[in-house]
Each structure stands twice: as C-alpha cells, then as structure tokens.
Amino acid sequence: MDLRALADDAIEVSIVGSFSRVGIELRRRLFGWTYPPSDALAGKTVLVTGPTSGLGRAATSGLAALGARVILVGRSEERLTALRDELLAAHGVDRFPIVLADMGSLTSVRAAVARILETEPRLDVLIDNAGAISPERTEGPDGIEATLAILVVAPFVLLSGLLPLLQSTPGSRVISVTSGGMYSQRPNLDDLQWTSEPFDGMRAYARAKRVQVALVREWARRVPGAGPTFNAMHPGWADTPGLAESLPGFYRLMRPVLRTAAEGADTIVWLATDPSVAKVSGKLFLDRRPRPFDRIPGTRLSAADRCRLWDSVVALAGAPDPAPTPT
Ligand SMILES: NC(=O)c1ccc[n+]([C@@H]2O[C@H](COP(=O)([O-])OP(=O)(O)OC[C@H]3O[C@@H](n4cnc5c(N)ncnc54)[C@H](OP(=O)(O)O)[C@@H]3O)[C@@H](O)[C@H]2O)c1
C-alpha cells in the first residue's frame, strides 16, 4: 500500500486531526495537490444550492473563478442579488443567474426545476449544499419534518427534476455536501420524521445526512454509465456562519483549528473539475480521497435498507420514481 495513503488513514482515525485545518494541510502536502487552470470550467454550467453563505459561497467563488456559469439557487432574492452583483463585479460578465427556491418547500423546488429546464440548455455540475439544523421539530408546507425536507426530500426533487438535463450534458456530475456527523447515527427506517421519539435537532441532522449519502449510493447504482456521476463529500469542520450559529459552544472551542470555508469547499471544487474523478460514482470523499461509508458498529445501512430509504423518499417527494431499481 502507498505510504502516503497509510499516513492519511492514520490522520483520519484521529478525527480532530482529520476534520480540522491540520488534516487538510497535511493532505495537501502529502499528496502534492494541484489546482485546475483558470479556464477549467469555461463553457460549463454549475448549479449551487445555498450559495449565499459559508461553503456554498466559497464553492461558488471558486467555480466562478474557473470560468463556470453558476446558477445561484437560494431562498432570499436579496442575498442572491447581492452575491450576483459581487460576482459580476469580480468577473465582469453576468454568468450568474438567480433561481429562487426554498429547500423547505417542494412546491418552490418544483418551480425552480421548471424555470431551469426552461432557461438552461445544459447542466454540467449540480452541487447539493444548502443545509441547516433545526433545534425544534417543525414541519414545512408539505407536512414533512423540516430537517428531512431540506437535507433530503427537496434535494431529491431537485435532482429528479433536473436528471434529464444532466443526462443530456456529457460528463455531468452531481456532488452532495454531507457531514462527518452522519457517521454517528443510523436513521430510524420506521420513523424518518421523528413522530414517535423525542426530537433531537443534532441527531435529526446527522440521520438526514446519512439518508442523503444512502441516496447518493442508490443514484449511482440506479443511474450507471457515462453520466451523471453521483458522489458525496464531507468538508470536515469549516468556519462558516452556519457552524457558528448551530453549534456555538463547539465553534468557540474549535475556532483556532477550523478550516476556512474555502478549505472546506476544496473537495467540492475538485470533484467538479478533476479529470481523475470524471467516471467515479457512488463514493464519499473527504480531502480528495474516498472514505468509508460506515465507521461505527450498529449504524450501517444494508443494500436493502438503502432501497427502503429510496422508496420512502420517493413517496415523500410525491412523484413517480425517477430511477426504478435495475432488474
Ligand atoms: N461548516 C461545517 O463545518 C460543515 C460541516 C459538515 C457539513 N456541513 C454542511 O455544509 C453545507 C453548508 O453549510 P455551511 O456551514 O456553509 O452553512 P451556512 O453558512 O449556514 O450556509 C447554508 C446555506 O444553505 C442555505 N439554506 C439553508 N436553509 C435553506 C432553505 N430552506 N432553502 C434554501 N437555502 C437554504 C443558506 O441560505 P441563506 O443564506 O438564505 O440562509 C446558506 O446559503 C450544509 O449542508 C452543512 O450541513 C458544514
């Protein structure tokens, strides 16, 4: 085995060393990371959900700097417009269309899909990044628990709706931003929406992220071949408004070793551009290397569990199965 890979695996076991800025710095040096040329995404269209803050914002500016047309999908017209104006000032060309979508509402996401299908002739990369932690159990307008709706069901509706556009764009890629926290939980397959046990926002978040990754694996299995590819990445711990707000105690303690948002977003940009992953599908990455899906005994999801989760999410999405299981 490659000695560098052994060293990287040892870093990963330490968790703090892996998820902090120490991990990314060591890996950058260990593997001699390179960066794409400034026109790597010229002529390509990338969609980012949650581009107005944190990792989505950092990914958007990295992708824009590589020449991409970036579709900015968010819920606040004001924040999206401010971002578009900033990008326009930095790059001098308006290749940053705004599409309004509240990921807490399937109706809103369906309208965004319709708008994108109407206006965009291609979609090279879809980045499912928007996310939030809800301390209390709430339900959105579709009657779905909000964490599950934002992290799982709405992105599923977005991806299902845009699948034909992705499939008609050669070499397209789908990237889901998950969380290392997902390792800690196994979803309750009988109660994805927390109707029968006391709600716990952090656990609900971790479980929803685990469902998200299970679906990435299902997409890769159900839609094999030339494209799109489907991969997940987790960013480690990055200094973002979202982290500061949702985990203030952790944020204060860990702030000195947190990654920057750009470091947290590095693997997003890499997955969107690097030729070595053009045909890789169904994997979970941290710092440009595939990582295990399971780490803690008792949290593993079997192939049958993943199928069941797919069917549950199809039912919640309320539309025909976009990729029935291969026979
Ligand atoms: N930071 C970390 O260390 C870390 C670690 C693991 C995983 N992650 C994941 O990384 C992703 C980005 O997180 P972040 O830390 O960058 O958080 P952030 O700074 O709070 O950014 C979250 C983004 O998601 C958008 N968003 C939230 N709820 C939305 C909704 N209902 N509809 C549409 N957009 C919505 C926000 O839009 P507004 O501007 O309108 O609020 C914002 O653009 C999330 O999926 C998060 O779970 C982050």
Short mmCIF file of C-alpha atoms and ligand atoms in Angstrom, two decimals:
data_model
loop_
_atom_site.label_atom_id
_atom_site.label_comp_id
_atom_site.label_asym_id
_atom_site.label_seq_id
_atom_site.Cartn_x
_atom_site.Cartn_y
_atom_site.Cartn_z
CA MET A 1 0.00 0.00 0.00
CA ASP A 2 1.07 3.56 -0.74
CA LEU A 3 2.78 5.01 2.38
CA ARG A 4 1.02 8.32 1.86
CA ALA A 5 -2.35 6.57 1.93
CA LEU A 6 -1.35 4.82 5.17
CA ALA A 7 -0.37 8.17 6.70
CA ASP A 8 -3.66 9.70 5.53
CA ASP A 9 -5.66 6.83 7.04
CA ALA A 10 -3.81 7.35 10.34
CA ILE A 11 -4.73 11.06 10.27
CA GLU A 12 -8.36 10.12 9.64
CA VAL A 13 -8.58 7.88 12.69
CA SER A 14 -7.69 10.84 14.93
CA ILE A 15 -10.94 12.68 13.85
CA VAL A 16 -9.83 16.10 15.23
CA GLY A 17 -6.60 15.90 13.24
CA SER A 18 -8.59 14.84 10.20
CA PHE A 19 -11.56 17.22 10.28
CA SER A 20 -9.60 20.33 11.36
CA ARG A 21 -7.33 22.51 9.26
CA VAL A 22 -4.43 20.25 10.33
CA GLY A 23 -5.93 17.42 8.25
CA ILE A 24 -6.31 19.38 5.05
CA GLU A 25 -2.87 20.96 5.38
CA LEU A 26 -1.17 17.59 5.93
CA ARG A 27 -3.01 16.03 2.99
CA ARG A 28 -2.29 18.95 0.72
CA ARG A 29 1.44 18.46 1.36
CA LEU A 30 1.36 14.68 1.48
CA PHE A 31 -0.29 14.32 -1.92
CA GLY A 32 1.13 17.48 -3.55
CA TRP A 33 -2.32 18.77 -4.54
CA THR A 34 -2.55 20.67 -7.79
CA TYR A 35 -5.21 23.17 -8.86
CA PRO A 36 -7.08 23.44 -12.17
CA PRO A 37 -6.27 26.06 -14.82
CA SER A 38 -8.31 29.27 -14.64
CA ASP A 39 -10.44 28.26 -17.66
CA ALA A 40 -11.17 24.72 -16.41
CA LEU A 41 -14.94 25.33 -16.37
CA ALA A 42 -15.28 27.79 -19.24
CA GLY A 43 -18.45 26.96 -21.17
CA LYS A 44 -19.78 24.77 -18.35
CA THR A 45 -22.80 25.36 -16.14
CA VAL A 46 -22.78 24.58 -12.45
CA LEU A 47 -25.75 24.84 -10.07
CA VAL A 48 -25.12 25.52 -6.37
CA THR A 49 -27.81 25.37 -3.68
CA GLY A 50 -27.09 27.57 -0.66
CA PRO A 51 -24.54 29.83 -2.44
CA THR A 52 -25.15 32.81 -0.15
CA SER A 53 -23.11 31.70 2.86
CA GLY A 54 -20.27 29.50 4.11
CA LEU A 55 -19.21 26.55 1.99
CA GLY A 56 -21.68 27.21 -0.83
CA ARG A 57 -20.40 30.75 -1.13
CA ALA A 58 -16.76 29.60 -1.14
CA ALA A 59 -17.51 26.89 -3.72
CA THR A 60 -19.38 29.42 -5.87
CA SER A 61 -16.48 31.83 -5.90
CA GLY A 62 -14.01 29.01 -6.65
CA LEU A 63 -16.15 27.72 -9.52
CA ALA A 64 -16.81 31.22 -10.88
CA ALA A 65 -13.06 31.87 -10.91
CA LEU A 66 -12.64 28.81 -13.13
CA GLY A 67 -14.98 30.32 -15.74
CA ALA A 68 -18.22 28.48 -14.89
CA ARG A 69 -21.69 29.86 -15.42
CA VAL A 70 -23.05 29.41 -11.88
CA ILE A 71 -26.80 29.11 -11.28
CA LEU A 72 -27.36 30.55 -7.81
CA VAL A 73 -30.23 28.68 -6.13
CA GLY A 74 -31.39 30.16 -2.84
CA ARG A 75 -34.35 31.36 -0.83
CA SER A 76 -33.56 35.07 -0.43
CA GLU A 77 -33.77 37.26 -3.51
CA GLU A 78 -31.93 40.00 -1.65
CA ARG A 79 -28.95 37.81 -0.64
CA LEU A 80 -28.81 36.20 -4.08
CA THR A 81 -28.83 39.59 -5.82
CA ALA A 82 -26.04 40.89 -3.57
CA LEU A 83 -23.99 37.78 -4.38
CA ARG A 84 -24.67 38.06 -8.11
CA ASP A 85 -23.58 41.73 -8.01
CA GLU A 86 -20.34 40.77 -6.25
CA LEU A 87 -19.60 38.03 -8.77
CA LEU A 88 -20.41 40.36 -11.64
CA ALA A 89 -18.03 43.00 -10.25
CA ALA A 90 -15.28 40.38 -9.83
CA HIS A 91 -15.66 38.70 -13.23
CA GLY A 92 -17.12 41.42 -15.42
CA VAL A 93 -19.62 39.11 -17.16
CA ASP A 94 -23.10 38.20 -15.96
CA ARG A 95 -22.97 34.43 -15.98
CA PHE A 96 -24.69 34.11 -12.60
CA PRO A 97 -28.44 33.58 -12.99
CA ILE A 98 -30.55 33.62 -9.85
CA VAL A 99 -33.20 30.98 -9.19
CA LEU A 100 -35.36 31.29 -6.10
CA ALA A 101 -36.02 28.08 -4.20
CA ASP A 102 -36.78 27.45 -0.57
CA MET A 103 -35.49 23.95 0.09
CA GLY A 104 -38.12 23.65 2.82
CA SER A 105 -40.88 23.66 0.20
CA LEU A 106 -41.31 21.09 -2.56
CA THR A 107 -43.61 23.43 -4.49
CA SER A 108 -40.86 26.04 -4.51
CA VAL A 109 -38.27 23.48 -5.64
CA ARG A 110 -40.54 22.20 -8.43
CA ALA A 111 -40.97 25.77 -9.67
CA ALA A 112 -37.17 26.20 -9.66
CA VAL A 113 -36.78 22.98 -11.67
CA ALA A 114 -39.31 24.20 -14.24
CA ARG A 115 -37.52 27.54 -14.56
CA ILE A 116 -34.08 25.90 -15.00
CA LEU A 117 -35.40 23.41 -17.60
CA GLU A 118 -36.92 26.33 -19.48
CA THR A 119 -33.83 28.53 -19.49
CA GLU A 120 -30.72 26.33 -19.31
CA PRO A 121 -29.60 24.22 -22.26
CA ARG A 122 -27.04 22.26 -20.21
CA LEU A 123 -26.09 21.36 -16.65
CA ASP A 124 -22.56 20.08 -16.07
CA VAL A 125 -22.47 20.03 -12.28
CA LEU A 126 -25.18 20.07 -9.61
CA ILE A 127 -23.99 20.83 -6.07
CA ASP A 128 -26.46 19.94 -3.32
CA ASN A 129 -25.09 22.07 -0.50
CA ALA A 130 -27.90 24.01 1.25
CA GLY A 131 -28.40 22.86 4.80
CA ALA A 132 -29.48 23.84 8.26
CA ILE A 133 -30.01 22.34 11.71
CA SER A 134 -33.41 22.88 13.36
CA PRO A 135 -33.37 22.79 17.16
CA GLU A 136 -37.13 22.11 17.32
CA ARG A 137 -39.24 19.71 15.31
CA THR A 138 -41.17 21.70 12.72
CA GLU A 139 -42.94 20.75 9.54
CA GLY A 140 -42.77 22.65 6.28
CA PRO A 141 -45.68 23.38 3.92
CA ASP A 142 -45.62 19.77 2.61
CA GLY A 143 -46.08 18.37 6.12
CA ILE A 144 -42.54 16.91 6.13
CA GLU A 145 -40.22 17.35 9.14
CA ALA A 146 -38.05 20.33 8.20
CA THR A 147 -34.56 18.79 8.54
CA LEU A 148 -35.52 15.83 6.37
CA ALA A 149 -37.24 18.12 3.88
CA ILE A 150 -34.27 20.50 3.47
CA LEU A 151 -31.47 17.93 3.51
CA VAL A 152 -33.11 15.01 1.74
CA VAL A 153 -36.52 15.36 0.11
CA ALA A 154 -36.11 18.77 -1.57
CA PRO A 155 -32.65 17.92 -3.00
CA PHE A 156 -34.17 14.63 -4.25
CA VAL A 157 -36.95 16.55 -6.03
CA LEU A 158 -34.40 18.99 -7.48
CA LEU A 159 -32.14 16.21 -8.75
CA SER A 160 -35.04 14.10 -10.06
CA GLY A 161 -36.39 17.08 -11.99
CA LEU A 162 -33.02 18.04 -13.44
CA LEU A 163 -31.93 14.48 -14.24
CA PRO A 164 -32.89 14.73 -17.95
CA LEU A 165 -30.81 17.91 -18.31
CA LEU A 166 -27.85 16.29 -16.54
CA GLN A 167 -28.21 13.19 -18.70
CA SER A 168 -28.17 15.26 -21.87
CA THR A 169 -24.96 17.03 -20.77
CA PRO A 170 -21.93 14.81 -21.41
CA GLY A 171 -19.74 14.12 -18.37
CA SER A 172 -22.10 15.74 -15.87
CA ARG A 173 -21.51 15.35 -12.14
CA VAL A 174 -23.67 15.55 -9.03
CA ILE A 175 -21.98 16.42 -5.72
CA SER A 176 -23.77 16.18 -2.37
CA VAL A 177 -22.32 18.01 0.61
CA THR A 178 -22.79 15.84 3.66
CA SER A 179 -21.35 15.87 7.17
CA GLY A 180 -18.90 13.70 9.10
CA GLY A 181 -21.57 13.82 11.83
CA MET A 182 -23.57 11.32 9.76
CA TYR A 183 -21.20 8.56 10.91
CA SER A 184 -22.68 8.78 14.40
CA GLN A 185 -26.26 7.85 13.52
CA ARG A 186 -28.42 5.21 11.91
CA PRO A 187 -31.75 6.55 10.65
CA ASN A 188 -34.90 5.06 12.14
CA LEU A 189 -36.25 3.47 8.98
CA ASP A 190 -39.71 3.16 10.52
CA ASP A 191 -39.85 6.81 11.54
CA LEU A 192 -37.74 9.12 9.37
CA GLN A 193 -39.76 12.11 10.57
CA TRP A 194 -39.39 11.75 14.33
CA THR A 195 -43.07 11.24 15.13
CA SER A 196 -42.51 8.55 17.76
CA GLU A 197 -39.40 9.66 19.70
CA PRO A 198 -38.43 12.98 21.28
CA PHE A 199 -36.90 15.23 18.63
CA ASP A 200 -33.17 15.95 18.85
CA GLY A 201 -32.00 18.50 16.27
CA MET A 202 -28.40 17.32 16.05
CA ARG A 203 -29.35 13.68 15.74
CA ALA A 204 -32.05 14.54 13.21
CA TYR A 205 -29.41 16.41 11.18
CA ALA A 206 -26.91 13.52 11.37
CA ARG A 207 -29.58 10.98 10.41
CA ALA A 208 -30.80 13.07 7.50
CA LYS A 209 -27.21 13.38 6.25
CA ARG A 210 -26.88 9.62 6.48
CA VAL A 211 -30.04 9.21 4.39
CA GLN A 212 -28.62 11.73 1.91
CA VAL A 213 -25.46 9.60 1.47
CA ALA A 214 -27.51 6.39 1.19
CA LEU A 215 -29.42 8.05 -1.67
CA VAL A 216 -26.17 9.11 -3.37
CA ARG A 217 -25.20 5.43 -3.44
CA GLU A 218 -28.63 4.49 -4.78
CA TRP A 219 -28.48 7.14 -7.53
CA ALA A 220 -25.07 5.80 -8.58
CA ARG A 221 -26.40 2.23 -8.67
CA ARG A 222 -29.65 3.10 -10.42
CA VAL A 223 -28.21 5.53 -12.97
CA PRO A 224 -24.95 3.87 -14.03
CA GLY A 225 -22.91 4.68 -17.11
CA ALA A 226 -21.49 7.79 -18.67
CA GLY A 227 -23.21 10.36 -16.56
CA PRO A 228 -24.11 11.94 -14.42
CA THR A 229 -21.83 10.63 -11.71
CA PHE A 230 -23.07 10.92 -8.12
CA ASN A 231 -20.69 11.49 -5.21
CA ALA A 232 -20.84 12.86 -1.69
CA MET A 233 -18.18 14.78 0.17
CA HIS A 234 -17.89 15.97 3.73
CA PRO A 235 -15.99 19.15 4.42
CA GLY A 236 -14.51 18.42 7.85
CA TRP A 237 -15.09 21.36 10.21
CA ALA A 238 -15.12 24.72 8.50
CA ASP A 239 -15.54 28.23 9.87
CA THR A 240 -18.94 29.23 8.47
CA PRO A 241 -21.89 31.27 9.75
CA GLY A 242 -23.89 28.02 9.80
CA LEU A 243 -21.46 26.27 12.15
CA ALA A 244 -21.16 29.34 14.42
CA GLU A 245 -24.92 29.62 14.72
CA SER A 246 -25.88 25.98 15.09
CA LEU A 247 -23.05 24.81 17.39
CA PRO A 248 -21.88 27.93 19.28
CA GLY A 249 -20.05 26.02 22.08
CA PHE A 250 -18.21 23.74 19.65
CA TYR A 251 -17.46 26.71 17.41
CA ARG A 252 -15.85 28.74 20.24
CA LEU A 253 -13.75 25.78 21.37
CA MET A 254 -12.59 24.67 17.93
CA ARG A 255 -12.33 28.01 16.18
CA PRO A 256 -8.49 28.12 16.22
CA VAL A 257 -8.30 24.84 14.28
CA LEU A 258 -11.31 25.18 11.99
CA ARG A 259 -10.72 25.16 8.25
CA THR A 260 -11.55 28.24 6.24
CA ALA A 261 -14.73 27.99 4.16
CA ALA A 262 -12.56 27.76 1.03
CA GLU A 263 -10.65 24.82 2.53
CA GLY A 264 -13.94 23.16 3.47
CA ALA A 265 -15.12 23.65 -0.12
CA ASP A 266 -11.88 22.44 -1.73
CA THR A 267 -13.15 18.90 -2.38
CA ILE A 268 -16.38 20.29 -3.89
CA VAL A 269 -14.39 22.23 -6.49
CA TRP A 270 -12.06 19.29 -7.01
CA LEU A 271 -14.95 16.86 -7.57
CA ALA A 272 -16.45 19.35 -10.03
CA THR A 273 -13.28 19.65 -12.09
CA ASP A 274 -10.72 16.91 -11.65
CA PRO A 275 -10.37 14.56 -14.63
CA SER A 276 -9.40 11.66 -12.32
CA VAL A 277 -12.95 11.53 -10.92
CA ALA A 278 -14.79 12.02 -14.21
CA LYS A 279 -16.06 8.42 -14.12
CA VAL A 280 -16.10 7.77 -10.38
CA SER A 281 -19.61 7.40 -8.94
CA GLY A 282 -21.20 6.37 -5.65
CA LYS A 283 -18.32 7.37 -3.35
CA LEU A 284 -17.92 9.53 -0.25
CA PHE A 285 -14.89 11.88 -0.19
CA LEU A 286 -13.02 13.92 2.38
CA ASP A 287 -10.00 15.92 1.27
CA ARG A 288 -9.92 14.47 -2.25
CA ARG A 289 -9.86 10.79 -1.18
CA PRO A 290 -12.68 8.27 -0.93
CA ARG A 291 -13.62 7.35 2.63
CA PRO A 292 -15.68 4.57 4.25
CA PHE A 293 -19.46 4.97 4.45
CA ASP A 294 -19.64 3.41 7.90
CA ARG A 295 -17.43 3.81 10.94
CA ILE A 296 -19.48 2.94 13.99
CA PRO A 297 -20.92 -0.51 14.67
CA GLY A 298 -24.71 -0.54 14.63
CA THR A 299 -25.05 2.40 12.24
CA ARG A 300 -24.50 0.51 8.99
CA LEU A 301 -27.20 0.59 6.32
CA SER A 302 -27.53 -2.55 4.21
CA ALA A 303 -28.34 -2.57 0.48
CA ALA A 304 -31.94 -3.48 1.41
CA ASP A 305 -32.06 -0.56 3.89
CA ARG A 306 -30.86 1.83 1.19
CA CYS A 307 -33.60 0.59 -1.18
CA ARG A 308 -36.18 1.07 1.52
CA LEU A 309 -34.95 4.61 2.17
CA TRP A 310 -35.15 5.36 -1.55
CA ASP A 311 -38.77 4.16 -1.66
CA SER A 312 -39.66 6.21 1.44
CA VAL A 313 -38.16 9.37 -0.07
CA VAL A 314 -39.89 8.74 -3.43
CA ALA A 315 -43.17 8.53 -1.52
CA LEU A 316 -42.45 11.78 0.36
CA ALA A 317 -41.46 13.50 -2.90
CA GLY A 318 -44.90 12.59 -4.25
CA ALA A 319 -43.81 11.93 -7.85
CA PRO A 320 -43.07 8.81 -9.89
CA ASP A 321 -39.79 7.03 -9.09
CA PRO A 322 -37.14 8.85 -11.19
CA ALA A 323 -34.89 5.77 -11.35
CA PRO A 324 -36.67 2.49 -10.61
CA THR A 325 -34.37 -0.22 -9.34
CA PRO A 326 -32.48 -2.08 -12.10
CA THR A 327 -33.93 -5.57 -12.64
N1 LIG B 1 -19.38 24.20 8.20
C1 LIG B 1 -19.09 22.95 8.52
O1 LIG B 1 -18.13 22.68 9.25
C2 LIG B 1 -19.92 21.83 7.97
C3 LIG B 1 -19.61 20.53 8.41
C4 LIG B 1 -20.33 19.47 7.89
C5 LIG B 1 -21.30 19.68 6.93
N2 LIG B 1 -21.60 20.96 6.52
C6 LIG B 1 -22.64 21.12 5.50
O2 LIG B 1 -22.24 22.05 4.54
C7 LIG B 1 -23.37 22.69 3.96
C8 LIG B 1 -23.20 24.19 4.05
O3 LIG B 1 -23.12 24.56 5.42
P1 LIG B 1 -22.43 25.90 5.94
O4 LIG B 1 -21.65 25.53 7.13
O5 LIG B 1 -21.80 26.59 4.79
O6 LIG B 1 -23.75 26.67 6.47
P2 LIG B 1 -24.28 28.18 6.25
O7 LIG B 1 -23.16 29.13 6.37
O8 LIG B 1 -25.41 28.31 7.19
O9 LIG B 1 -24.85 28.15 4.76
C9 LIG B 1 -26.00 27.40 4.48
C10 LIG B 1 -26.58 27.76 3.14
O10 LIG B 1 -27.77 26.97 2.95
C11 LIG B 1 -28.84 27.85 2.65
N3 LIG B 1 -30.10 27.36 3.17
C12 LIG B 1 -30.41 26.98 4.44
N4 LIG B 1 -31.70 26.63 4.52
C13 LIG B 1 -32.24 26.81 3.28
C14 LIG B 1 -33.53 26.64 2.73
N5 LIG B 1 -34.58 26.23 3.46
N6 LIG B 1 -33.70 26.89 1.41
C15 LIG B 1 -32.68 27.32 0.64
N7 LIG B 1 -31.44 27.53 1.11
C16 LIG B 1 -31.22 27.27 2.42
C17 LIG B 1 -28.49 29.18 3.32
O11 LIG B 1 -29.21 30.22 2.68
P3 LIG B 1 -29.50 31.62 3.40
O12 LIG B 1 -28.29 32.50 3.13
O13 LIG B 1 -30.73 32.10 2.72
O14 LIG B 1 -29.68 31.35 4.87
C18 LIG B 1 -27.00 29.24 3.05
O15 LIG B 1 -26.74 29.72 1.76
C19 LIG B 1 -24.59 22.19 4.75
O16 LIG B 1 -25.22 21.16 4.04
C20 LIG B 1 -23.97 21.67 6.03
O17 LIG B 1 -24.76 20.69 6.62
C21 LIG B 1 -20.94 22.04 7.02
#
